Amino acid sequence: MKKFNLLFILVLSAFFVLSCSSKDDGEELTDTGSENEDHDDIVISDIDTSENDADNHDDKDDIDISENNDSDDPGTTDPENDADDIVISDIDIPENDNDPDPTDDPDMTDDEDTGIVIPGIPAVFGNICTGETKCYSETAEIACPDEGEAFFGQDAQYAKKGECIPQKFTVKGLGDEKIVFDENLKLEWQQKIPEGEFDWQSATNYCGQEYAGSYGWRLPTPKELLSIVDNGKSDPAVNTEYFPETPDEWFWTSADFVSTAEADQNKAWFVRFDKGFLSHKAKTESEKMHVRCVRGTPLPDGEFETEKIGEEEIVKDSVTGLIWQKTYKDSVKKFADALSTCENLEYAGFSDWRLPNKNELATLANYAKYHPASDFPEMPNRSFRTSSSDAKKSPTSDDWKNAWYVTFYDGIVNFGGKSNSDIVRCVRRGE
């Protein structure tokens, strides 16, 4: 009996010890689960099993989420499924599957994709390309030369480098009264011009009428009318895709010629579209020209400020962003010499000077002034050379003898022989 009681006590003691040991093990497992509580949240709650997450279904076919919930005790883990914890926690699950992929952004341009940087050039008249695309010597069309060669630095070469903004038009409306919209300058142009010619006052009155169901039309300013000239073309010097049936003849502008000379009274400026030159003529009833009306905010004139750098001065135009050489070189006779003068210039700490094109040089003119017709500081009443050639062959020979210039005595934009003696003032693009 004593032996039986002793055996019973031993068995009871062993049971008691085992029960305590099991309790301690359970508490230990529970504590371990608490330490991994954040991990468990990632494993279970961070996986979006909604029907709307269609994009992630295919990626998760090999993940059985239910395996992580086999145990009734959230504090226990299956050693065989330890790898599942690692796999699930390493999955990068987007917070919102509806967020667009940046590479699919429809507003992203090709330039942004390829890393091409477009220079921040203001969309104003002087920064619009002239349309010239070819290079010329003093007698012929040539292949555009390399840097350092004769005739390097022409209009077409810097246009290809992105120093100006190409013309950009769109056509709006239906029927005969369509509107040509200048995407750069935000001007609206009458596409179909009226038949016949008008004296200046009749042209002004015509533009005051309704066109394309709207009013607000007017005669263009000289710079506005120059802005649609395409100097890569001639007869007419305009893009005929947008301005069809444009005659290669004279068109009125709104600007009076402000000379005080008696012989120049009652004159207005005009543009001739055979090549695109600008001059003035009497506003008498007998002088008649074509008319093309425009609508929009008139283009601004330049705003110039002189700055001294070391011993030399530059002139900044806040409208175009162009920087001009304050001084100039007189009596440059040959076209090649005019180009090389600017290409080789070291001035005010800069070496990227170039000869200005026709549009750039025309921005220095102010057609409300005379003698000189400019706000540029200390502008002489002389002719200045441009890098733009006359794209039309000379009428008397099979060559290209002419280049464009601007005369600041009155503001005329014309072409002349490439061997003429003109002034050279260089320009560069500001930072």
Coordinates of C-alpha atoms in Angstrom, one line a residue:
M1 CA 0.0 0.0 0.0
K2 CA 2.8 2.3 0.9
K3 CA 4.5 1.4 -2.3
F4 CA 1.3 2.2 -4.3
N5 CA 0.9 5.6 -2.5
L6 CA 4.5 6.4 -3.2
L7 CA 4.1 5.6 -6.9
F8 CA 0.9 7.7 -7.1
I9 CA 2.7 10.6 -5.6
L10 CA 5.5 10.3 -8.1
V11 CA 3.1 10.2 -11.0
L12 CA 1.2 13.1 -9.7
S13 CA 4.3 15.2 -9.2
A14 CA 5.5 14.4 -12.7
F15 CA 2.1 15.4 -14.1
F16 CA 2.3 18.7 -12.2
V17 CA 5.8 19.4 -13.5
L18 CA 4.8 18.7 -17.1
S19 CA 1.7 20.9 -16.7
C20 CA 3.8 23.9 -15.5
S21 CA 6.4 23.3 -18.3
S22 CA 3.6 23.4 -20.9
K23 CA 2.3 26.6 -19.5
D24 CA 5.7 28.3 -19.6
D25 CA 6.2 27.2 -23.2
G26 CA 2.9 28.6 -24.3
E27 CA 3.7 32.0 -22.7
E28 CA 7.0 32.0 -24.4
L29 CA 5.4 31.4 -27.8
T30 CA 2.8 34.1 -27.1
D31 CA 5.6 36.6 -26.3
T32 CA 7.4 35.7 -29.5
G33 CA 4.3 36.3 -31.5
S34 CA 4.0 39.8 -29.9
E35 CA 7.5 40.6 -31.0
N36 CA 6.6 39.7 -34.6
E37 CA 3.2 41.5 -34.5
D38 CA 4.3 44.1 -37.1
H39 CA 5.6 41.4 -39.4
D40 CA 2.3 39.5 -39.1
D41 CA 0.5 42.6 -40.1
I42 CA 2.5 42.9 -43.3
V43 CA 2.1 39.3 -44.1
I44 CA -1.7 39.3 -43.8
S45 CA -3.2 42.7 -44.0
D46 CA -0.9 44.3 -46.6
I47 CA -2.0 41.9 -49.3
D48 CA -4.9 43.4 -51.2
T49 CA -7.2 40.5 -52.2
S50 CA -9.9 42.7 -53.6
E51 CA -11.4 42.0 -57.0
N52 CA -10.3 45.4 -58.2
D53 CA -6.6 44.5 -57.8
A54 CA -6.5 42.7 -61.2
D55 CA -3.0 43.9 -61.9
N56 CA -1.6 41.9 -58.9
H57 CA -3.5 38.6 -59.4
D58 CA -1.1 37.1 -61.8
D59 CA 1.9 38.0 -59.7
K60 CA 0.5 36.3 -56.6
D61 CA -0.8 33.1 -58.0
D62 CA 2.0 31.2 -56.2
I63 CA 1.2 32.8 -52.8
D64 CA -1.4 30.9 -50.7
I65 CA -2.5 33.3 -48.0
S66 CA -4.6 30.7 -46.3
E67 CA -1.4 28.8 -45.3
N68 CA -0.6 31.6 -43.0
N69 CA -3.8 31.0 -41.1
D70 CA -3.7 27.2 -40.6
S71 CA -3.1 27.5 -36.9
D72 CA -5.8 28.6 -34.5
D73 CA -3.1 30.1 -32.4
P74 CA -1.9 33.3 -34.0
G75 CA 1.3 33.0 -31.9
T76 CA 2.3 29.7 -33.5
T77 CA 4.2 29.3 -36.8
D78 CA 4.7 26.3 -39.0
P79 CA 8.5 25.8 -39.5
E80 CA 7.8 24.5 -43.0
N81 CA 6.2 27.8 -44.0
D82 CA 9.0 30.1 -42.7
A83 CA 10.0 30.8 -46.3
D84 CA 6.5 32.0 -47.0
D85 CA 6.9 34.8 -44.5
I86 CA 10.0 36.0 -46.2
V87 CA 8.4 35.8 -49.7
I88 CA 5.3 37.7 -48.7
S89 CA 7.1 40.4 -46.7
D90 CA 9.5 41.0 -49.6
I91 CA 6.7 41.7 -52.1
D92 CA 6.4 45.4 -53.0
I93 CA 2.7 46.0 -53.1
P94 CA 1.6 49.4 -54.4
E95 CA -0.5 51.5 -52.0
N96 CA -2.9 52.3 -54.9
D97 CA -2.9 50.1 -58.0
N98 CA -4.8 52.9 -59.8
D99 CA -1.8 55.3 -59.6
P100 CA -0.6 55.9 -63.2
D101 CA 2.8 54.7 -64.3
P102 CA 4.9 57.9 -64.9
T103 CA 6.1 56.4 -68.2
D104 CA 2.5 56.2 -69.4
D105 CA 1.8 59.9 -68.7
P106 CA 0.1 61.2 -71.9
D107 CA 1.4 64.7 -71.1
M108 CA 5.0 63.6 -71.2
T109 CA 6.6 64.8 -74.4
D110 CA 9.1 63.0 -76.6
D111 CA 11.7 65.7 -75.6
E112 CA 11.2 64.7 -72.0
D113 CA 11.6 61.0 -72.8
T114 CA 14.8 61.5 -74.7
G115 CA 16.3 64.1 -72.4
I116 CA 16.5 66.8 -75.1
V117 CA 16.5 70.3 -73.5
I118 CA 14.5 72.9 -75.4
P119 CA 16.0 76.4 -74.9
G120 CA 13.6 78.8 -73.1
I121 CA 13.3 81.3 -75.9
P122 CA 10.4 83.8 -75.5
A123 CA 7.9 83.5 -78.3
V124 CA 8.2 87.0 -79.7
F125 CA 8.8 88.3 -83.2
G126 CA 12.6 88.6 -83.1
N127 CA 12.9 84.9 -81.9
I128 CA 10.8 83.5 -84.8
C129 CA 12.9 81.8 -87.5
T130 CA 13.0 83.6 -90.9
G131 CA 12.3 80.3 -92.7
E132 CA 15.7 80.2 -94.4
T133 CA 17.1 76.7 -94.6
K134 CA 20.0 76.9 -97.1
C135 CA 23.5 78.3 -97.1
Y136 CA 25.0 80.6 -99.7
S137 CA 28.3 82.1 -100.7
E138 CA 28.5 85.5 -102.3
T139 CA 27.6 84.0 -105.7
A140 CA 25.9 80.6 -105.3
E141 CA 24.1 78.2 -103.1
I142 CA 26.5 76.0 -101.1
A143 CA 26.6 73.1 -98.7
C144 CA 26.5 74.6 -95.2
P145 CA 30.1 75.0 -94.0
D146 CA 31.7 73.6 -90.9
E147 CA 32.8 75.9 -88.0
G148 CA 36.0 77.6 -88.9
E149 CA 35.3 77.5 -92.7
A150 CA 34.4 80.5 -94.8
F151 CA 30.7 81.4 -94.7
F152 CA 30.1 79.7 -91.4
G153 CA 27.5 81.3 -89.1
Q154 CA 24.6 81.8 -91.5
D155 CA 20.9 82.2 -90.7
A156 CA 20.0 78.6 -91.6
Q157 CA 22.8 77.1 -89.5
Y158 CA 21.8 78.8 -86.3
A159 CA 18.1 78.0 -87.0
K160 CA 19.1 74.3 -87.0
K161 CA 20.9 74.8 -83.7
G162 CA 17.7 75.9 -82.1
E163 CA 18.5 79.6 -81.8
C164 CA 15.0 80.6 -83.1
I165 CA 11.5 79.2 -83.0
P166 CA 10.1 77.8 -86.3
Q167 CA 6.9 79.3 -87.6
K168 CA 3.8 77.4 -86.4
F169 CA 0.3 78.0 -87.8
T170 CA -3.1 76.2 -87.5
V171 CA -6.2 76.9 -89.5
K172 CA -9.6 77.4 -87.8
G173 CA -13.1 77.6 -89.1
L174 CA -15.0 76.2 -92.1
G175 CA -16.0 77.7 -95.5
D176 CA -14.4 80.6 -97.2
E177 CA -13.7 82.7 -94.1
K178 CA -11.0 80.7 -92.3
I179 CA -8.6 82.0 -89.7
V180 CA -4.9 81.3 -89.5
F181 CA -3.8 81.2 -85.9
D182 CA -0.1 81.9 -85.1
E183 CA 0.7 79.4 -82.3
N184 CA 3.8 81.4 -81.3
L185 CA 2.7 85.0 -81.4
K186 CA -1.0 84.3 -80.6
L187 CA -2.2 86.4 -83.5
E188 CA -5.2 85.5 -85.7
W189 CA -4.9 86.2 -89.4
Q190 CA -7.5 86.5 -92.2
Q191 CA -6.7 83.6 -94.5
K192 CA -8.6 84.6 -97.6
I193 CA -7.8 88.1 -98.6
P194 CA -10.3 90.3 -100.5
E195 CA -10.1 90.7 -104.2
G196 CA -8.5 93.7 -105.7
E197 CA -6.4 96.5 -104.1
F198 CA -7.2 99.3 -101.7
D199 CA -5.8 102.7 -100.8
W200 CA -4.6 102.9 -97.2
Q201 CA -7.8 104.4 -95.8
S202 CA -10.0 101.9 -97.6
A203 CA -7.8 99.1 -96.3
T204 CA -8.2 100.4 -92.8
N205 CA -12.0 100.6 -93.2
Y206 CA -12.1 97.1 -94.6
C207 CA -10.4 95.6 -91.6
G208 CA -13.0 97.2 -89.3
Q209 CA -15.7 95.0 -90.8
E210 CA -16.8 91.5 -89.7
Y211 CA -14.8 88.5 -90.8
A212 CA -15.4 84.8 -89.8
G213 CA -18.4 85.9 -87.7
S214 CA -16.3 88.3 -85.5
Y215 CA -15.0 91.8 -85.2
G216 CA -11.8 93.3 -83.8
W217 CA -9.8 93.0 -87.0
R218 CA -7.2 95.6 -87.9
L219 CA -4.3 96.3 -90.3
P220 CA -1.1 94.6 -89.0
T221 CA 1.9 96.5 -87.7
P222 CA 5.1 96.3 -89.7
K223 CA 6.6 93.7 -87.4
E224 CA 3.4 91.6 -87.4
L225 CA 3.3 91.5 -91.2
L226 CA 7.0 90.6 -91.3
S227 CA 6.4 87.8 -88.9
I228 CA 4.5 85.7 -91.5
V229 CA 7.1 86.2 -94.2
D230 CA 9.0 83.0 -95.0
N231 CA 12.5 83.9 -96.3
G232 CA 13.1 80.4 -97.4
K233 CA 10.6 81.0 -100.2
S234 CA 9.9 83.7 -102.8
D235 CA 7.2 84.8 -105.2
P236 CA 5.4 84.7 -102.7
A237 CA 7.7 84.7 -99.6
V238 CA 5.1 83.0 -97.4
N239 CA 3.9 79.5 -96.4
T240 CA 1.2 79.0 -99.0
E241 CA -0.2 75.9 -97.2
Y242 CA -1.6 78.3 -94.6
F243 CA -1.8 81.5 -96.7
P244 CA -2.8 80.2 -100.1
E245 CA -3.3 82.5 -103.1
T246 CA -1.1 85.2 -101.6
P247 CA 0.1 87.4 -104.4
D248 CA 3.8 88.4 -104.6
E249 CA 2.8 92.0 -104.3
W250 CA 2.5 94.8 -101.8
F251 CA 0.4 94.7 -98.5
W252 CA -0.5 97.7 -96.3
T253 CA 0.5 97.9 -92.6
S254 CA -1.1 100.2 -90.0
A255 CA 2.0 102.3 -89.3
D256 CA 2.5 105.8 -90.5
F257 CA 5.9 106.8 -91.7
V258 CA 6.9 109.4 -89.1
S259 CA 9.5 111.4 -91.1
T260 CA 9.3 115.1 -90.6
A261 CA 10.5 115.8 -94.2
E262 CA 7.9 117.4 -96.3
A263 CA 8.4 114.9 -99.1
D264 CA 7.7 112.0 -96.7
Q265 CA 4.4 113.3 -95.3
N266 CA 1.3 111.1 -95.4
K267 CA 3.1 107.8 -96.0
A268 CA 2.6 104.4 -94.5
W269 CA 4.7 101.2 -94.3
F270 CA 4.1 98.2 -96.4
V271 CA 5.6 94.7 -97.0
R272 CA 6.1 93.3 -100.4
F273 CA 5.6 89.5 -100.6
D274 CA 7.8 88.6 -103.6
K275 CA 10.7 88.5 -101.1
G276 CA 9.4 90.1 -97.9
F277 CA 11.0 93.5 -97.7
L278 CA 9.6 96.5 -95.8
S279 CA 9.4 100.1 -97.0
H280 CA 7.0 103.0 -97.1
K281 CA 4.7 104.6 -99.7
A282 CA 2.2 107.5 -99.9
K283 CA -1.3 107.0 -98.6
T284 CA -2.9 108.7 -101.5
E285 CA -6.0 107.3 -103.3
S286 CA -3.9 106.5 -106.3
E287 CA -1.5 104.2 -104.3
K288 CA -3.3 100.9 -103.9
M289 CA -2.2 97.6 -102.3
H290 CA -3.5 94.4 -100.9
V291 CA -4.8 93.9 -97.4
R292 CA -4.6 91.0 -94.9
C293 CA -6.2 91.8 -91.5
V294 CA -5.0 90.6 -88.1
R295 CA -6.5 90.3 -84.7
G296 CA -4.8 90.1 -81.3
T297 CA -2.5 92.0 -79.0
P298 CA 0.0 94.1 -81.0
L299 CA 3.6 92.9 -80.8
P300 CA 5.9 94.8 -78.4
D301 CA 9.0 96.8 -79.3
G302 CA 12.3 96.0 -77.7
E303 CA 13.2 97.2 -74.2
F304 CA 17.0 97.8 -74.0
E305 CA 19.3 98.2 -71.0
T306 CA 23.0 98.8 -71.2
E307 CA 25.4 96.9 -68.9
K308 CA 29.1 97.3 -68.5
I309 CA 31.3 94.2 -68.2
G310 CA 34.9 95.1 -67.6
E311 CA 35.8 97.7 -70.1
E312 CA 33.1 96.7 -72.6
E313 CA 29.3 97.3 -72.8
I314 CA 26.5 95.0 -73.8
V315 CA 22.8 95.8 -74.5
K316 CA 20.2 93.5 -73.2
D317 CA 16.7 93.3 -74.7
S318 CA 14.3 92.1 -72.1
V319 CA 11.6 91.3 -74.7
T320 CA 13.6 88.9 -76.9
G321 CA 16.2 87.8 -74.3
L322 CA 18.9 88.7 -76.9
I323 CA 22.2 90.3 -75.9
W324 CA 23.8 92.8 -78.3
Q325 CA 27.2 94.1 -78.7
K326 CA 27.1 97.8 -77.8
T327 CA 29.9 98.7 -80.3
Y328 CA 30.0 97.7 -83.9
K329 CA 32.5 97.3 -86.8
D330 CA 32.1 99.7 -89.6
S331 CA 32.5 99.3 -93.4
V332 CA 32.5 95.5 -93.6
K333 CA 32.3 94.8 -97.4
K334 CA 32.0 91.1 -97.9
F335 CA 29.4 88.7 -96.7
A336 CA 32.0 86.2 -95.5
D337 CA 33.8 88.9 -93.6
A338 CA 30.6 89.9 -91.8
L339 CA 30.0 86.4 -90.7
S340 CA 33.6 85.8 -89.5
T341 CA 33.7 89.1 -87.7
C342 CA 31.1 87.8 -85.2
E343 CA 32.2 84.2 -85.2
N344 CA 35.7 85.3 -84.1
L345 CA 34.6 88.0 -81.7
E346 CA 35.7 87.9 -78.1
Y347 CA 33.7 90.6 -76.3
A348 CA 32.6 91.3 -72.8
G349 CA 33.8 87.9 -71.7
F350 CA 31.8 86.0 -74.3
S351 CA 32.9 84.1 -77.4
D352 CA 29.5 82.8 -78.7
W353 CA 28.7 85.9 -80.8
R354 CA 27.1 85.6 -84.2
L355 CA 25.7 87.8 -87.0
P356 CA 22.0 88.4 -86.4
N357 CA 19.4 87.2 -88.8
K358 CA 16.8 89.4 -90.5
N359 CA 14.1 89.1 -87.9
E360 CA 16.5 89.6 -85.0
L361 CA 18.0 92.8 -86.5
A362 CA 14.5 94.1 -87.3
T363 CA 13.6 94.0 -83.6
L364 CA 16.0 96.9 -83.0
A365 CA 13.7 99.2 -85.1
N366 CA 10.9 101.3 -83.7
Y367 CA 8.5 102.5 -86.4
A368 CA 7.1 105.2 -84.3
K369 CA 10.5 106.9 -84.4
Y370 CA 12.8 108.4 -87.1
H371 CA 16.4 109.4 -87.5
P372 CA 17.1 106.9 -86.0
A373 CA 14.1 104.7 -86.0
S374 CA 15.2 102.8 -82.9
D375 CA 15.3 102.8 -79.1
F376 CA 18.7 101.1 -79.2
P377 CA 21.2 103.3 -77.3
E378 CA 23.3 105.4 -79.6
M379 CA 22.1 103.8 -82.8
P380 CA 23.7 105.4 -85.9
N381 CA 21.6 106.3 -89.0
R382 CA 23.3 103.5 -91.0
S383 CA 22.6 100.1 -92.6
F384 CA 23.5 97.0 -90.6
R385 CA 24.2 93.6 -92.1
T386 CA 22.3 90.3 -91.4
S387 CA 23.2 86.6 -91.7
S388 CA 20.1 86.1 -94.0
S389 CA 20.6 85.8 -97.7
D390 CA 18.1 86.6 -100.4
A391 CA 16.7 83.2 -101.2
K392 CA 15.8 84.2 -104.7
K393 CA 18.3 84.3 -107.5
S394 CA 19.3 87.6 -108.9
P395 CA 17.0 88.6 -111.8
T396 CA 20.0 89.4 -114.0
S397 CA 22.2 86.4 -113.4
D398 CA 22.2 82.8 -112.1
D399 CA 23.5 83.6 -108.6
W400 CA 22.7 84.8 -105.1
K401 CA 24.4 88.2 -104.8
N402 CA 22.1 89.7 -102.2
A403 CA 21.8 89.6 -98.4
W404 CA 19.3 91.3 -96.1
Y405 CA 20.1 94.5 -94.1
V406 CA 18.2 97.0 -91.9
T407 CA 18.7 100.8 -92.3
F408 CA 18.1 102.5 -89.0
Y409 CA 17.8 106.0 -90.5
D410 CA 14.2 105.1 -91.2
G411 CA 13.8 101.4 -90.5
I412 CA 13.7 100.0 -94.0
V413 CA 14.3 96.2 -94.2
N414 CA 15.7 95.5 -97.7
F415 CA 18.3 93.4 -99.5
G416 CA 21.5 94.5 -101.2
G417 CA 24.7 93.3 -102.7
K418 CA 26.9 91.1 -100.6
S419 CA 29.9 93.2 -101.5
N420 CA 28.2 96.4 -100.2
S421 CA 29.8 98.2 -97.3
D422 CA 27.7 97.7 -94.2
I423 CA 28.0 97.9 -90.4
V424 CA 28.2 94.7 -88.3
R425 CA 26.8 94.4 -84.8
C426 CA 26.9 91.0 -83.3
V427 CA 24.3 89.2 -81.1
R428 CA 24.2 86.3 -78.7
R429 CA 21.4 84.4 -76.8
G430 CA 21.2 85.3 -73.1
E431 CA 21.3 82.7 -70.4

